Amino acid sequence: MNMAPSEDQHACVIPGGFTVLSLRFSEDDAHAALHQLCVKEHRVRSESNTNRPLDRTLFVLNVPPYCSESVMTDVFGRFGPVQSVELNEKPGACESSDSDASKYFTAKRRQCFRAAYVVFRDPSGVTAAKRHPLNVPLVVSTADGPVKTGIRSECVCVCDDGDEDYDDDDDDDDVVCEEVEQQQEDEEGWVKVTKGSRGVKARPHSETANERTLQKEKKKKERKELLNFYTWQHRNTQKQHIAELRKKFEEDKQRIAVLRAQRKFRPY
Amino acid sequence: MEVSDNSKDEEEKSEKQSKDSKRKAKENVSDDGVLRPVKLSKKELYKAPTVEELNQLKEAETLFHCSILKMQMEELLKEVALSEHRKNLVDTFVQQVTDYLQCVPESEVVEMDDISWLVGVEVPLFLVPPTAKGKFHMEPPASVDLVGSYPLGTCIKPKVFVDLARYPRKRALYLAGLARHLSFAEFVGSLRYSCLHGNRLRPVLLLKPPGKDSSKVTLRIHVIPPPDFLKPSRFHPQKNNIRTEWFTGVAKEQQESSEPPTPHYNSTVLGDHLPLSHLQFLSAISAQCPAFGEGVALFKVWLRQRELDQGAGCFCGFHASMLMAYLLSTHKVGKTMNPYQLLRNALHFLASTDLTENGITLCKNPDSKAPSVPEFHAAFSVVFVDPSGHLNLLADMTAFTYKQIQHEASLSLKFWDDPTVDGFQALLMTPKSILRTYDQVFKLVDMVKLQSSCKKLLLLNELMDRSGNYVLTALPFILSLLQRGLGERIHLLVHSLPQDTEWLVGSAPPKHKDQPPLTIGLLLNLEHAFCVLERGPPADNPKAAEFRQLWGFRSELRRFQDGGITEAVLWSGNSNCQRRFIPMMIITHLLKLHADIPESCITFVGGQLDMVIRVGEKDQTTGEEESLEVVQSYDDLSKKLWQLDGLPLSITAVQGAHQALRYTQVFPPVPVKLDYWFFDKKKGGLGVVPKESKPCPYYITPIKVIVHMEGSGKWPSEPKAIRRVKAAFHICLKELLGKQHNFKCHATPNYVDVWKDGLVFRIQVAYHREPLLLRERLTPEGMLIYRDNAEAQALELETLHKPFLTSTLHGLQQQNGSFGVVCRLAKRWLASQFLLEDIREEAADLLVASLFLHPAPFTPPSSPQVGFLRFLHLLSTFDWKNNPLIVNLNGKLTAAEHTDIKNDFVASRESLPAMFIVTPNDKKVSVWTKEAPSVQMLQRAVMLAAESLRVLETELNSGEQQDMRVVFRPPLEAYDVLIHLSPKQVPLFPKAVDRATYTFNRGTSEGKALVSGGALPVIDYDPVRLYLSELREAFGDLALFFYDPYGGTVIAVLWKPAAFEPKPFKASLMNARRVEVNGDVVTTVPNVEAILQDFRIIGEGLVKSLELRTEKWVV
């Protein structure tokens, strides 16, 4: 790990090995406040993810919500050609994508600050990024590639959603039909009865079933028992009654004490 | 003549300010005042009981409902009783005053007209007419006696001969003389005049000690003649004791026998004669019954909470004692009863006995000259005769006040018998002010106008009887006039009791016209209250003349559909909101017609709040009609869904799951007709999208409807597969609705939107086994277990709890017509104070529902404003820390379940949400308040509610028309950053509390909405809400964001202090922060400048400006 701050190139390297880069939203505003991106080469002891080759991946922290994958590709393109960008809510292992084939059944992504894994085509991109000085900010929205935020981006959103859903109606139909049609009647009126995926019902023991049997047993026992038959039973119920009254009395006493402490007995 | 001095301590009042009351050792109590489960060892629980303990437990169980009530009563009595220290203080003060009074110097005999000897002191009586014959001089008092509830008093005897009619004047002069004498004493702090129960003929002198004790004790000095001074028979209610000639100053040729009787004047004079004998009577009775004092004390607390114990025509502590004495002497209560039983029996007696019809008497063997009970009834409206048989103790009370007492008593008994109500808290601890108790309240502001109404109503004799107090004279007549006019529209008509005024001895007594406004309260009968038509008798009926006389020119002959031709009065009112003013119209009309009271003298309290939930711009409505329209459109949709042909599975239930379908949406959706040129066409040609250059389009609320599909073996058992089947159903519904009913629909995996009647319904298909399947897990041993998870809970909330709540509250609205409007007002307030996101819609609805289901000690509110006041009161006074709020929807919870819920709550308080609301379907979780509010937000809500209630009640009480919107404007001082939004992009801007004069075209046009067809509008598009959710997602751990969802143009930001402390550098904690290097240590702090800039960037086009309020964030 390169710990030495390379002063001569004005790159700001902090203890921990991160280089701090600054990020500006648009070129027009020269005095605007800057976000700080912390970048470091991606290095994990046991990386199983083939999407993040160790030598070519740059790990970026604190990516603002308005930076999408394509924006990141443009921004980091200045250090070398970018192969792919992965944005995660939290740094660490690859977020378990729901492996749901259809994009219509995945949850909407949160618009928050994220961590990015930028994979360059060439390892030199990583080094170039790490040497970039702090006082030359990266720019998100340029004249060539403007980034839309606010009302305009939302208008676009409304527009997009509708279109795609409409176009895709038929696909969904197919998925369902396959599943439902399995057990439809065929031409001759025969229904092919399959076990299907209803293995659940066949499974012999479940938690609720266990409980039910236990309760049945208990009820049976209770029915057989004689209550208030012997004198000691009588005595016990009386004792129990007094104990209950006592307990209630103590509880009430405490309640009153709390109310008194709060001066709740002043009528006005 | 003997004059007695009745020193009375106002126990309860002075106790309030005391600082010295006992602070008992807080055994068993945790410091934070939170209840903990009681733990008793086995040994303690099962040890052999002593006889004493057994008796105690038994008594608690049988006599009271439970032991807690007994203890509560004991605590309350301790709280209102006088401490030893206080008693000493009173005793010394009284001794000083008594000693000083004993040495009143004898004065010269002067003419009565001559008041020059009273230097610096005014006479506490109007000297009308200005001249009177007679002589007057002062003598020292002779004896000191005890009267009143604090048994002390002084008797003094000046030897003066007085003409009877001039007796009150002499009395007043004597009092003035005493005042002058006392003003030289140094142990007297302040000297003020007042009058007994608002009776100007009975002035009293109020003495307070100087310094810090002044608030603790007040001595009231009355001047009364000796018992044998005048013959009681002279004051028979049918005799005259004031000559008309003397009163009016106009000589009349009249026989003495034809003079009108003066019952009230007579009872005033008699009342002055009897305090000593009454005291003797009461002390004799109370000696028989050990709990007498405490029973009366409870009774007095009860009366005081209902504002019945002070003012003219009150039922004061003295009357309470007398009533208790009556019950004892007639054996209606036993001598060994405890205070609680005495109170209950007294209330029962009041509730069941109508003293306006069947008066009672304490007199055992009346002498021959004493008037009979019927004679009393002829002269007074309420009759309760004292032990002497000559005096009616309740002479000043109006029949209406007595009806109010009866109503309160029977209501209290009802609540006490209900084991689920905390009767003690509701009946003895909750004040019932007129404003918070009655549905509609009116104020008569300009009292001087009542003088002319006395003239109009020909009340000279009564005016003379009341010695010129025109307010008290006109009151009963005005009230019975209103009662006749309002008839079955109301359950109860009450009025405030004119209060005793106090004034300094150095100033003249205040005039009658300076009295505070008179308040009249109505308890409405919602079935008839807002009828537009008042149908009278047929024209040929003899009663028609009476009807015409009552209504004057408003009465006209009308022909009805059933063929009848009758007299009728028609009031105007197109919407519920306007019809709520009908009682006011009736009152103004009747008072103007019959009592010469102009409209300007009457203020209607309430109605001012309507404007914040007003919906239509042209028609004045407060949304009831619009809500109804939505529900009707939904019913139609539901019918069509049931009848859909060609669904693979049949529908088992169609349930509304939106607040608009239970009448509680603050601004119910209104059918719209779109202006299509305003929008861009969508590519598919199905719908429209907003144009970039135009303002944000009209906000269209999707109304959520849940459709349950029947269970079938064909449903898959995989959650993912179920979602796909549901999506297929959405597509199927879309196509069928489009084909069979020509509705434009839009299907998505999670719902299908239906564009119908200018409204959008969002239908979601549900499968009843889905939450169960989501919970299924398989253990390694192969056992099927069910574990709760967030996804299943969220689904259950949407498909189970919401529809159930909606249908239940819909039912509540059918029973209580004002439920919806109160809810909407309450939620408007919550929203405007930025609280609606924490106390969510459903929780707020339940809070309001509890006001209707558990109204104790009130009746369910029947007008928006009283409901709103009680909502604020509930929110601000409920003990959220120690109690769950139980909302017994449909009355499903039993008393035993109530106890279980409370015990469970105490046992696991720590893990439960700050605000815990229980319903029959949700006893353990409180689904609507699980996420929010946090303790801090609840605290803030409580504080804001208390303050709003205070401000609102002061403004409403002031009797002037003021801007009530002040409680709907949130305080913005506490926030760090304000993000101002551009109104153009705020779709609900026209609904803001302070409505702007300008509006934007939002793509709607006039005219009736299409039933079906037309391109789909832009649905559920509120840029502010989207912006807010982005802000929360990005900066949620650094700051809190607050917003009024109904047209607010400000987002208030509060930094979280914890996030602003420098933190060591960590890869997982770098979001929106910047690094600071200090040697080898790297810390991070929020990058505030960049964040502020992000506010602008994310809200491009929406944000107008940022306002930095504090510099707190500078790190």
PDB file of N, CA and C in Angstrom, chain A residues 35-91:
ATOM      1  N   HIS A  35     -17.698  18.207  -3.298  1.00  0.00           N
ATOM      2  CA  HIS A  35     -17.761  16.951  -2.577  1.00  0.00           C
ATOM      3  C   HIS A  35     -16.398  16.297  -2.635  1.00  0.00           C
ATOM      4  N   GLN A  36     -16.096  15.488  -1.659  1.00  0.00           N
ATOM      5  CA  GLN A  36     -14.809  14.787  -1.649  1.00  0.00           C
ATOM      6  C   GLN A  36     -15.036  13.307  -1.921  1.00  0.00           C
ATOM      7  N   LEU A  37     -14.402  12.810  -2.973  1.00  0.00           N
ATOM      8  CA  LEU A  37     -14.452  11.374  -3.255  1.00  0.00           C
ATOM      9  C   LEU A  37     -13.177  10.752  -2.711  1.00  0.00           C
ATOM     10  N   CYS A  38     -13.296   9.628  -2.036  1.00  0.00           N
ATOM     11  CA  CYS A  38     -12.111   8.927  -1.569  1.00  0.00           C
ATOM     12  C   CYS A  38     -11.909   7.720  -2.464  1.00  0.00           C
ATOM     13  N   VAL A  39     -10.753   7.636  -3.102  1.00  0.00           N
ATOM     14  CA  VAL A  39     -10.534   6.510  -4.007  1.00  0.00           C
ATOM     15  C   VAL A  39      -9.313   5.704  -3.563  1.00  0.00           C
ATOM     16  N   LYS A  40      -9.327   4.439  -3.916  1.00  0.00           N
ATOM     17  CA  LYS A  40      -8.261   3.522  -3.561  1.00  0.00           C
ATOM     18  C   LYS A  40      -8.366   2.351  -4.514  1.00  0.00           C
ATOM     19  N   GLU A  41      -7.227   1.686  -4.786  1.00  0.00           N
ATOM     20  CA  GLU A  41      -7.361   0.513  -5.636  1.00  0.00           C
ATOM     21  C   GLU A  41      -8.099  -0.560  -4.860  1.00  0.00           C
ATOM     22  N   HIS A  42      -8.907  -1.332  -5.579  1.00  0.00           N
ATOM     23  CA  HIS A  42      -9.722  -2.361  -4.930  1.00  0.00           C
ATOM     24  C   HIS A  42      -8.826  -3.522  -4.525  1.00  0.00           C
ATOM     25  N   ARG A  43      -8.785  -3.854  -3.271  1.00  0.00           N
ATOM     26  CA  ARG A  43      -7.888  -4.911  -2.812  1.00  0.00           C
ATOM     27  C   ARG A  43      -8.548  -5.666  -1.665  1.00  0.00           C
ATOM     28  N   VAL A  44      -9.011  -6.830  -1.947  1.00  0.00           N
ATOM     29  CA  VAL A  44      -9.628  -7.661  -0.913  1.00  0.00           C
ATOM     30  C   VAL A  44      -8.927  -9.013  -0.931  1.00  0.00           C
ATOM     31  N   ARG A  45      -8.736  -9.577   0.247  1.00  0.00           N
ATOM     32  CA  ARG A  45      -7.950 -10.809   0.323  1.00  0.00           C
ATOM     33  C   ARG A  45      -8.583 -11.938  -0.494  1.00  0.00           C
ATOM     34  N   SER A  46      -9.822 -12.164  -0.284  1.00  0.00           N
ATOM     35  CA  SER A  46     -10.427 -13.287  -1.004  1.00  0.00           C
ATOM     36  C   SER A  46     -11.565 -12.758  -1.858  1.00  0.00           C
ATOM     37  N   GLU A  47     -11.205 -12.190  -2.964  1.00  0.00           N
ATOM     38  CA  GLU A  47     -12.234 -11.653  -3.857  1.00  0.00           C
ATOM     39  C   GLU A  47     -12.651 -12.743  -4.834  1.00  0.00           C
ATOM     40  N   SER A  48     -13.918 -13.112  -4.709  1.00  0.00           N
ATOM     41  CA  SER A  48     -14.398 -14.172  -5.597  1.00  0.00           C
ATOM     42  C   SER A  48     -15.109 -13.574  -6.798  1.00  0.00           C
ATOM     43  N   ASN A  49     -15.404 -12.279  -6.698  1.00  0.00           N
ATOM     44  CA  ASN A  49     -16.190 -11.646  -7.751  1.00  0.00           C
ATOM     45  C   ASN A  49     -15.330 -11.355  -8.969  1.00  0.00           C
ATOM     46  N   THR A  50     -15.685 -11.982 -10.053  1.00  0.00           N
ATOM     47  CA  THR A  50     -14.872 -11.813 -11.261  1.00  0.00           C
ATOM     48  C   THR A  50     -15.124 -10.466 -11.922  1.00  0.00           C
ATOM     49  N   ASN A  51     -16.186  -9.779 -11.488  1.00  0.00           N
ATOM     50  CA  ASN A  51     -16.480  -8.479 -12.080  1.00  0.00           C
ATOM     51  C   ASN A  51     -15.527  -7.395 -11.587  1.00  0.00           C
ATOM     52  N   ARG A  52     -14.768  -7.719 -10.548  1.00  0.00           N
ATOM     53  CA  ARG A  52     -13.875  -6.696 -10.005  1.00  0.00           C
ATOM     54  C   ARG A  52     -12.427  -7.198 -10.048  1.00  0.00           C
ATOM     55  N   PRO A  53     -11.808  -7.184 -11.214  1.00  0.00           N
ATOM     56  CA  PRO A  53     -10.410  -7.641 -11.281  1.00  0.00           C
ATOM     57  C   PRO A  53      -9.533  -6.753 -10.399  1.00  0.00           C
ATOM     58  N   LEU A  54      -8.662  -7.388  -9.611  1.00  0.00           N
ATOM     59  CA  LEU A  54      -7.958  -6.676  -8.552  1.00  0.00           C
ATOM     60  C   LEU A  54      -7.096  -5.520  -9.052  1.00  0.00           C
ATOM     61  N   ASP A  55      -6.437  -5.693 -10.140  1.00  0.00           N
ATOM     62  CA  ASP A  55      -5.503  -4.643 -10.550  1.00  0.00           C
ATOM     63  C   ASP A  55      -6.164  -3.489 -11.279  1.00  0.00           C
ATOM     64  N   ARG A  56      -7.338  -3.729 -11.831  1.00  0.00           N
ATOM     65  CA  ARG A  56      -7.939  -2.682 -12.668  1.00  0.00           C
ATOM     66  C   ARG A  56      -9.124  -1.985 -12.007  1.00  0.00           C
ATOM     67  N   THR A  57      -9.468  -2.376 -10.790  1.00  0.00           N
ATOM     68  CA  THR A  57     -10.674  -1.815 -10.164  1.00  0.00           C
ATOM     69  C   THR A  57     -10.320  -0.693  -9.189  1.00  0.00           C
ATOM     70  N   LEU A  58     -11.031   0.424  -9.341  1.00  0.00           N
ATOM     71  CA  LEU A  58     -10.863   1.550  -8.422  1.00  0.00           C
ATOM     72  C   LEU A  58     -12.079   1.608  -7.504  1.00  0.00           C
ATOM     73  N   PHE A  59     -11.785   1.713  -6.223  1.00  0.00           N
ATOM     74  CA  PHE A  59     -12.852   1.737  -5.219  1.00  0.00           C
ATOM     75  C   PHE A  59     -13.109   3.196  -4.869  1.00  0.00           C
ATOM     76  N   VAL A  60     -14.345   3.668  -5.066  1.00  0.00           N
ATOM     77  CA  VAL A  60     -14.663   5.089  -4.854  1.00  0.00           C
ATOM     78  C   VAL A  60     -15.721   5.215  -3.759  1.00  0.00           C
ATOM     79  N   LEU A  61     -15.469   6.105  -2.799  1.00  0.00           N
ATOM     80  CA  LEU A  61     -16.445   6.332  -1.721  1.00  0.00           C
ATOM     81  C   LEU A  61     -17.134   7.680  -1.914  1.00  0.00           C
ATOM     82  N   ASN A  62     -18.336   7.814  -1.359  1.00  0.00           N
ATOM     83  CA  ASN A  62     -19.039   9.103  -1.315  1.00  0.00           C
ATOM     84  C   ASN A  62     -19.429   9.607  -2.705  1.00  0.00           C
ATOM     85  N   VAL A  63     -20.083   8.765  -3.466  1.00  0.00           N
ATOM     86  CA  VAL A  63     -20.562   9.179  -4.790  1.00  0.00           C
ATOM     87  C   VAL A  63     -21.967   9.780  -4.625  1.00  0.00           C
ATOM     88  N   PRO A  64     -22.163  11.051  -5.003  1.00  0.00           N
ATOM     89  CA  PRO A  64     -23.478  11.698  -4.803  1.00  0.00           C
ATOM     90  C   PRO A  64     -24.583  10.991  -5.585  1.00  0.00           C
ATOM     91  N   PRO A  65     -25.822  11.142  -5.152  1.00  0.00           N
ATOM     92  CA  PRO A  65     -26.924  10.387  -5.749  1.00  0.00           C
ATOM     93  C   PRO A  65     -27.156  10.684  -7.225  1.00  0.00           C
ATOM     94  N   TYR A  66     -26.786  11.888  -7.662  1.00  0.00           N
ATOM     95  CA  TYR A  66     -27.082  12.218  -9.056  1.00  0.00           C
ATOM     96  C   TYR A  66     -26.055  11.634 -10.025  1.00  0.00           C
ATOM     97  N   CYS A  67     -25.052  10.896  -9.506  1.00  0.00           N
ATOM     98  CA  CYS A  67     -24.070  10.275 -10.393  1.00  0.00           C
ATOM     99  C   CYS A  67     -24.506   8.844 -10.692  1.00  0.00           C
ATOM    100  N   SER A  68     -25.017   8.633 -11.875  1.00  0.00           N
ATOM    101  CA  SER A  68     -25.420   7.283 -12.258  1.00  0.00           C
ATOM    102  C   SER A  68     -24.205   6.562 -12.833  1.00  0.00           C
ATOM    103  N   GLU A  69     -24.385   5.315 -13.244  1.00  0.00           N
ATOM    104  CA  GLU A  69     -23.293   4.544 -13.830  1.00  0.00           C
ATOM    105  C   GLU A  69     -22.686   5.267 -15.034  1.00  0.00           C
ATOM    106  N   SER A  70     -23.580   5.791 -15.891  1.00  0.00           N
ATOM    107  CA  SER A  70     -23.055   6.410 -17.112  1.00  0.00           C
ATOM    108  C   SER A  70     -22.292   7.686 -16.778  1.00  0.00           C
ATOM    109  N   VAL A  71     -22.794   8.445 -15.789  1.00  0.00           N
ATOM    110  CA  VAL A  71     -22.095   9.667 -15.396  1.00  0.00           C
ATOM    111  C   VAL A  71     -20.708   9.315 -14.859  1.00  0.00           C
ATOM    112  N   MET A  72     -20.635   8.256 -14.053  1.00  0.00           N
ATOM    113  CA  MET A  72     -19.355   7.850 -13.484  1.00  0.00           C
ATOM    114  C   MET A  72     -18.392   7.437 -14.601  1.00  0.00           C
ATOM    115  N   THR A  73     -18.938   6.758 -15.611  1.00  0.00           N
ATOM    116  CA  THR A  73     -18.088   6.351 -16.741  1.00  0.00           C
ATOM    117  C   THR A  73     -17.478   7.589 -17.405  1.00  0.00           C
ATOM    118  N   ASP A  74     -18.315   8.630 -17.573  1.00  0.00           N
ATOM    119  CA  ASP A  74     -17.805   9.860 -18.184  1.00  0.00           C
ATOM    120  C   ASP A  74     -16.774  10.535 -17.294  1.00  0.00           C
ATOM    121  N   VAL A  75     -17.090  10.629 -16.001  1.00  0.00           N
ATOM    122  CA  VAL A  75     -16.223  11.372 -15.083  1.00  0.00           C
ATOM    123  C   VAL A  75     -14.852  10.702 -14.978  1.00  0.00           C
ATOM    124  N   PHE A  76     -14.848   9.368 -14.835  1.00  0.00           N
ATOM    125  CA  PHE A  76     -13.576   8.678 -14.661  1.00  0.00           C
ATOM    126  C   PHE A  76     -12.925   8.329 -15.992  1.00  0.00           C
ATOM    127  N   GLY A  77     -13.634   8.650 -17.088  1.00  0.00           N
ATOM    128  CA  GLY A  77     -13.068   8.410 -18.405  1.00  0.00           C
ATOM    129  C   GLY A  77     -11.784   9.208 -18.626  1.00  0.00           C
ATOM    130  N   ARG A  78     -11.598  10.289 -17.914  1.00  0.00           N
ATOM    131  CA  ARG A  78     -10.414  11.119 -18.104  1.00  0.00           C
ATOM    132  C   ARG A  78      -9.140  10.418 -17.666  1.00  0.00           C
ATOM    133  N   PHE A  79      -9.263   9.363 -16.827  1.00  0.00           N
ATOM    134  CA  PHE A  79      -8.072   8.646 -16.364  1.00  0.00           C
ATOM    135  C   PHE A  79      -7.760   7.443 -17.259  1.00  0.00           C
ATOM    136  N   GLY A  80      -8.616   7.122 -18.165  1.00  0.00           N
ATOM    137  CA  GLY A  80      -8.414   5.966 -19.026  1.00  0.00           C
ATOM    138  C   GLY A  80      -9.748   5.344 -19.341  1.00  0.00           C
ATOM    139  N   PRO A  81      -9.827   4.549 -20.378  1.00  0.00           N
ATOM    140  CA  PRO A  81     -11.121   3.968 -20.765  1.00  0.00           C
ATOM    141  C   PRO A  81     -11.703   3.096 -19.656  1.00  0.00           C
ATOM    142  N   VAL A  82     -12.994   3.288 -19.408  1.00  0.00           N
ATOM    143  CA  VAL A  82     -13.672   2.575 -18.320  1.00  0.00           C
ATOM    144  C   VAL A  82     -14.438   1.394 -18.900  1.00  0.00           C
ATOM    145  N   GLN A  83     -14.268   0.254 -18.258  1.00  0.00           N
ATOM    146  CA  GLN A  83     -14.957  -0.941 -18.750  1.00  0.00           C
ATOM    147  C   GLN A  83     -16.349  -1.056 -18.156  1.00  0.00           C
ATOM    148  N   SER A  84     -16.420  -0.912 -16.826  1.00  0.00           N
ATOM    149  CA  SER A  84     -17.738  -0.994 -16.202  1.00  0.00           C
ATOM    150  C   SER A  84     -17.730  -0.230 -14.880  1.00  0.00           C
ATOM    151  N   VAL A  85     -18.924   0.124 -14.412  1.00  0.00           N
ATOM    152  CA  VAL A  85     -19.065   0.812 -13.129  1.00  0.00           C
ATOM    153  C   VAL A  85     -20.143   0.090 -12.331  1.00  0.00           C
ATOM    154  N   GLU A  86     -19.851  -0.164 -11.077  1.00  0.00           N
ATOM    155  CA  GLU A  86     -20.847  -0.812 -10.226  1.00  0.00           C
ATOM    156  C   GLU A  86     -21.107   0.101  -9.042  1.00  0.00           C
ATOM    157  N   LEU A  87     -22.367   0.424  -8.816  1.00  0.00           N
ATOM    158  CA  LEU A  87     -22.706   1.327  -7.705  1.00  0.00           C
ATOM    159  C   LEU A  87     -23.438   0.542  -6.621  1.00  0.00           C
ATOM    160  N   ASN A  88     -22.927   0.638  -5.411  1.00  0.00           N
ATOM    161  CA  ASN A  88     -23.560  -0.071  -4.296  1.00  0.00           C
ATOM    162  C   ASN A  88     -23.888   0.900  -3.183  1.00  0.00           C
ATOM    163  N   GLU A  89     -24.957   0.573  -2.433  1.00  0.00           N
ATOM    164  CA  GLU A  89     -25.307   1.449  -1.318  1.00  0.00           C
ATOM    165  C   GLU A  89     -24.245   1.406  -0.238  1.00  0.00           C
ATOM    166  N   LYS A  90     -23.641   0.211  -0.070  1.00  0.00           N
ATOM    167  CA  LYS A  90     -22.620   0.086   0.969  1.00  0.00           C
ATOM    168  C   LYS A  90     -21.394  -0.552   0.349  1.00  0.00           C
ATOM    169  N   PRO A  91     -20.220  -0.150   0.796  1.00  0.00           N
ATOM    170  CA  PRO A  91     -19.039  -0.821   0.281  1.00  0.00           C
ATOM    171  C   PRO A  91     -19.034  -2.269   0.749  1.00  0.00           C
TER     172      PRO A  91
END
